[in-house]
Coordinates of C-alpha atoms in Angstrom, one line a residue:
X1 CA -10.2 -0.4 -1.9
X2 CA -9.8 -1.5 1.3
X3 CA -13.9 -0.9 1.8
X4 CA -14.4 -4.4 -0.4
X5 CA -11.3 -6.2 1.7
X6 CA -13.0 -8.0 5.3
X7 CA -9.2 -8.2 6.1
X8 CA -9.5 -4.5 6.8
X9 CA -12.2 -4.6 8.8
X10 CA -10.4 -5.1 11.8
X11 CA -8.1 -2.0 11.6
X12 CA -9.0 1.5 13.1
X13 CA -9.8 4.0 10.7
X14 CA -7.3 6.2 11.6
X15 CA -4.4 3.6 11.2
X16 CA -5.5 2.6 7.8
X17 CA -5.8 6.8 6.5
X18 CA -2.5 7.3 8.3
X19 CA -1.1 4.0 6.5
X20 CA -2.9 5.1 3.2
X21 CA -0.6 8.9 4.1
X22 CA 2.9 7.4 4.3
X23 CA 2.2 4.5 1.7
X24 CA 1.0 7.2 -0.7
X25 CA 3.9 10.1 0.5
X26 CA 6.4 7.3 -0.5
X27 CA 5.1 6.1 -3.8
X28 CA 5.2 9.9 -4.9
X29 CA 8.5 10.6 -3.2
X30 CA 7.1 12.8 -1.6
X31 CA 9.2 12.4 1.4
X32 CA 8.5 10.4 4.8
X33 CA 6.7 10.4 8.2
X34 CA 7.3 13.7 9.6
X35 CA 7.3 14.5 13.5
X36 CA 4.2 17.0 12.7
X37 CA 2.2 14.0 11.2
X38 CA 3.7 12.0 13.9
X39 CA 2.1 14.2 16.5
X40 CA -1.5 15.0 15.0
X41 CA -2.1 11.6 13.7
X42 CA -0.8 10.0 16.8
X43 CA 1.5 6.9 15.1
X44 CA 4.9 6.4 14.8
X45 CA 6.2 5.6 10.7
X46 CA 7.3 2.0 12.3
X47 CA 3.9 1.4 13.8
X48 CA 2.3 1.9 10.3
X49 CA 5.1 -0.4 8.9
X50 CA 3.2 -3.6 8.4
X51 CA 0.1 -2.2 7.1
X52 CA 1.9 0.2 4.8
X53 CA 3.4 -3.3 3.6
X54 CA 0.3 -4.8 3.1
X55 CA -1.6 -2.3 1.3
X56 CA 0.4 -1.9 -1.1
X57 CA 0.7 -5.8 -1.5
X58 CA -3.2 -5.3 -2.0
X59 CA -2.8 -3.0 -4.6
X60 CA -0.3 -5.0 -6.4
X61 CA -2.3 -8.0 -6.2
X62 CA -5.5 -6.9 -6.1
X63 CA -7.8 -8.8 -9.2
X64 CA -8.3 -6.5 -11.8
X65 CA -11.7 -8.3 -13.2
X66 CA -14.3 -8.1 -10.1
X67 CA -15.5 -5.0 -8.3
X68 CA -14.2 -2.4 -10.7
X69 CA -16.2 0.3 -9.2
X70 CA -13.4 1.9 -6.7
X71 CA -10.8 1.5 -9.7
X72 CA -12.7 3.2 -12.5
X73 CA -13.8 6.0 -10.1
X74 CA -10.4 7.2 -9.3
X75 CA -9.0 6.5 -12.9
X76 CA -10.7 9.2 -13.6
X77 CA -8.6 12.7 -14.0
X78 CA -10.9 14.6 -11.5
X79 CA -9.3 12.3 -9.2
X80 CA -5.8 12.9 -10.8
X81 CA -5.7 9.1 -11.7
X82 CA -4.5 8.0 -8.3
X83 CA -5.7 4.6 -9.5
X84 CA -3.2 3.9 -12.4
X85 CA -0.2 4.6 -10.2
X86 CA 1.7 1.8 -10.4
X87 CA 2.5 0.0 -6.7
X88 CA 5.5 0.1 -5.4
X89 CA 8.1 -3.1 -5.4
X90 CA 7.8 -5.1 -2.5
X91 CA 11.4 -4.6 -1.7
X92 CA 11.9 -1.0 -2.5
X93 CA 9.1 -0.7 -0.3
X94 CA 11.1 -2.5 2.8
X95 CA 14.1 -0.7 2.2
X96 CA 12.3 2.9 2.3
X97 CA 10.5 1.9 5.5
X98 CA 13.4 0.5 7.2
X99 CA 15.0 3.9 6.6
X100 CA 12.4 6.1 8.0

């Protein structure tokens, strides 16, 4: 989704897939930024913080009307439906981060 946003543009590619890991590993509870992902992707969890923050704020907010394409794809069960997980709450969201 973040392909479509120029607000993205700016970001390195590995900082937004390493932001896309912890956003997605806490949505699913699926625990938090280990050292092991630490090391090989080279970011500390509070360094991803604010973009964590604000792509999930994208996909909270994001217009469900226009540019569908991204969405329908990975609605789709071969991609386990990643698309119609529901964001997390903004504030359950700080208080997760703030812990790891």
């Amino acid at each position: 989704m973040t392909l479509q946003e120029y607000d993205y543009a700016r970001e390195s590619p590995s900082k937004l897939a390493a932001s896309c890991l912890l956003l997605a590993l806490t949505m699913k509870n699926l625990g938090g930024w280990t050292p092991t992902l630490e090391y090989y992707s080279g970011y500390r969890s509070q360094d991803l913080h604010p973009l964590v923050k604000r792509l999930n704020f994208l996909l909270t907010y994001q217009p469900h009307d226009k540019l569908k394409a991204v969405r329908t794809k990975y609605s789709h069960r071969v991609f386990f439906e990643v698309a119609k997980l529901t964001p997390m709450d903004m504030l359950k969201l700080e208080e997760i981060l703030k812990s790891c």
